């Protein structure tokens, strides 16, 4: 499984909608898997105050 597949699976488990997954992938394409993984929070936590 490559970086993109692993991150996509992790984001889906955290409840990210597809458009947010695409945006996250674009924002973290320069990072390795561990650096990108550390930036992920459950989606409901990110949007809780909106």
CSV table of N, CA and C in Angstrom, one decimal:
chain,number,residue,atom,x,y,z
A,1,UNK,N,0.9,-1.2,0.0
A,1,UNK,CA,0.0,0.0,0.0
A,1,UNK,C,0.9,1.2,0.0
A,2,UNK,N,0.7,2.2,-0.9
A,2,UNK,CA,1.5,3.4,-1.0
A,2,UNK,C,1.0,4.5,0.0
A,3,UNK,N,1.7,5.5,0.0
A,3,UNK,CA,1.4,6.7,0.9
A,3,UNK,C,0.0,7.2,0.7
A,4,UNK,N,-0.4,7.4,-0.5
A,4,UNK,CA,-1.7,8.0,-0.9
A,4,UNK,C,-2.8,7.0,-0.4
A,5,UNK,N,-2.7,5.8,-0.6
A,5,UNK,CA,-3.7,4.8,-0.2
A,5,UNK,C,-3.8,4.7,1.3
A,6,UNK,N,-2.7,4.7,2.0
A,6,UNK,CA,-2.7,4.7,3.5
A,6,UNK,C,-3.3,5.9,4.0
A,7,UNK,N,-3.0,7.1,3.5
A,7,UNK,CA,-3.6,8.3,4.0
A,7,UNK,C,-5.1,8.4,3.7
A,8,UNK,N,-5.5,8.0,2.5
A,8,UNK,CA,-6.9,8.0,2.2
A,8,UNK,C,-7.7,7.2,3.1
A,9,UNK,N,-7.2,6.0,3.4
A,9,UNK,CA,-7.9,5.1,4.3
A,9,UNK,C,-8.0,5.7,5.7
A,10,UNK,N,-6.9,6.3,6.2
A,10,UNK,CA,-6.9,6.9,7.5
A,10,UNK,C,-7.9,8.1,7.6
A,11,UNK,N,-7.9,8.9,6.5
A,11,UNK,CA,-8.8,10.0,6.5
A,11,UNK,C,-10.2,9.6,6.5
A,12,UNK,N,-10.5,8.5,5.7
A,12,UNK,CA,-11.9,8.0,5.7
A,12,UNK,C,-12.3,7.5,7.0
A,13,UNK,N,-11.4,6.8,7.7
A,13,UNK,CA,-11.7,6.3,9.1
A,13,UNK,C,-12.0,7.5,10.0
A,14,UNK,N,-11.4,8.6,9.8
A,14,UNK,CA,-11.6,9.8,10.6
A,14,UNK,C,-12.8,10.6,10.2
A,15,UNK,N,-13.5,10.2,9.2
A,15,UNK,CA,-14.7,10.8,8.8
A,15,UNK,C,-14.6,12.0,7.8
A,16,UNK,N,-13.5,12.1,7.1
A,16,UNK,CA,-13.3,13.2,6.2
A,16,UNK,C,-14.2,12.9,4.9
A,17,UNK,N,-14.9,13.9,4.4
A,17,UNK,CA,-15.6,13.8,3.1
A,17,UNK,C,-14.6,13.7,2.0
A,18,UNK,N,-15.0,13.2,0.9
A,18,UNK,CA,-14.1,13.0,-0.3
A,18,UNK,C,-13.4,14.3,-0.7
A,19,UNK,N,-14.1,15.4,-0.7
A,19,UNK,CA,-13.5,16.7,-1.2
A,19,UNK,C,-12.4,17.2,-0.2
A,20,UNK,N,-12.6,16.9,1.1
A,20,UNK,CA,-11.6,17.2,2.1
A,20,UNK,C,-10.3,16.3,2.0
A,21,UNK,N,-10.6,15.0,1.6
A,21,UNK,CA,-9.4,14.1,1.4
A,21,UNK,C,-8.6,14.6,0.2
A,22,UNK,N,-9.2,15.0,-0.8
A,22,UNK,CA,-8.5,15.5,-2.0
A,22,UNK,C,-7.7,16.7,-1.7
A,23,UNK,N,-8.3,17.6,-0.9
A,23,UNK,CA,-7.6,18.9,-0.5
A,23,UNK,C,-6.4,18.6,0.4
A,24,UNK,N,-6.6,17.6,1.3
A,24,UNK,CA,-5.5,17.3,2.2
A,24,UNK,C,-4.4,16.7,1.5
A,25,UNK,N,-4.7,15.8,0.5
A,25,UNK,CA,-3.6,15.2,-0.3
A,25,UNK,C,-2.8,16.2,-1.1
A,26,UNK,N,-3.5,17.2,-1.6
A,26,UNK,CA,-2.8,18.3,-2.3
A,26,UNK,C,-1.9,19.1,-1.4
A,27,UNK,N,-2.4,19.4,-0.2
A,27,UNK,CA,-1.7,20.2,0.8
A,27,UNK,C,-0.5,19.4,1.4
A,28,UNK,N,-0.5,18.1,1.4
A,28,UNK,CA,0.6,17.3,2.0
A,28,UNK,C,1.4,16.5,1.0
A,29,UNK,N,1.3,16.8,-0.3
A,29,UNK,CA,2.0,16.0,-1.2
A,29,UNK,C,3.5,16.0,-1.1
A,30,UNK,N,4.1,17.1,-0.5
A,30,UNK,CA,5.5,17.2,-0.3
A,30,UNK,C,6.0,16.5,1.0
A,31,UNK,N,5.1,16.1,1.8
A,31,UNK,CA,5.5,15.4,3.1
A,31,UNK,C,5.5,13.9,2.9
A,32,UNK,N,6.3,13.3,3.8
A,32,UNK,CA,6.3,11.8,3.8
A,32,UNK,C,5.1,11.4,4.6
A,33,UNK,N,4.8,10.1,4.7
A,33,UNK,CA,3.6,9.5,5.3
A,33,UNK,C,3.6,9.9,6.8
A,34,UNK,N,4.6,9.8,7.5
A,34,UNK,CA,4.6,10.1,9.0
A,34,UNK,C,4.3,11.5,9.2
A,35,UNK,N,4.9,12.4,8.5
A,35,UNK,CA,4.6,13.9,8.7
A,35,UNK,C,3.2,14.2,8.3
A,36,UNK,N,2.7,13.6,7.3
A,36,UNK,CA,1.3,13.9,6.9
A,36,UNK,C,0.3,13.3,7.9
A,37,UNK,N,0.6,12.1,8.4
A,37,UNK,CA,-0.2,11.4,9.4
A,37,UNK,C,-0.3,12.2,10.7
A,38,UNK,N,0.7,12.9,11.1
A,38,UNK,CA,0.7,13.7,12.3
A,38,UNK,C,-0.2,14.9,12.2
A,39,UNK,N,-0.5,15.3,11.0
A,39,UNK,CA,-1.4,16.5,10.8
A,39,UNK,C,-2.9,16.2,10.8
A,40,UNK,N,-3.2,14.9,10.8
A,40,UNK,CA,-4.6,14.5,10.7
A,40,UNK,C,-5.2,14.5,12.0
A,41,UNK,N,-6.4,15.1,12.1
A,41,UNK,CA,-7.3,15.1,13.3
A,41,UNK,C,-8.6,14.6,12.8
A,42,UNK,N,-9.4,14.0,13.7
A,42,UNK,CA,-10.8,13.6,13.3
A,42,UNK,C,-11.5,14.8,12.8
A,43,UNK,N,-12.2,14.6,11.6
A,43,UNK,CA,-12.8,15.7,10.9
A,43,UNK,C,-13.8,16.5,11.8
A,44,UNK,N,-14.5,15.8,12.6
A,44,UNK,CA,-15.5,16.5,13.4
A,44,UNK,C,-14.8,17.5,14.4
A,45,UNK,N,-13.6,17.2,14.8
A,45,UNK,CA,-12.9,18.1,15.7
A,45,UNK,C,-12.5,19.3,15.0
A,46,UNK,N,-12.1,19.2,13.7
A,46,UNK,CA,-11.7,20.4,12.9
A,46,UNK,C,-12.8,21.3,12.7
A,47,UNK,N,-14.0,20.8,12.4
A,47,UNK,CA,-15.2,21.6,12.1
A,47,UNK,C,-16.1,21.9,13.3
A,48,UNK,N,-15.7,21.5,14.5
A,48,UNK,CA,-16.6,21.6,15.6
A,48,UNK,C,-16.9,23.1,15.9
A,49,UNK,N,-16.0,24.0,15.7
A,49,UNK,CA,-16.3,25.4,16.0
A,49,UNK,C,-16.9,26.2,14.8
A,50,UNK,N,-17.2,25.6,13.7
A,50,UNK,CA,-17.7,26.3,12.5
A,50,UNK,C,-19.2,26.4,12.6
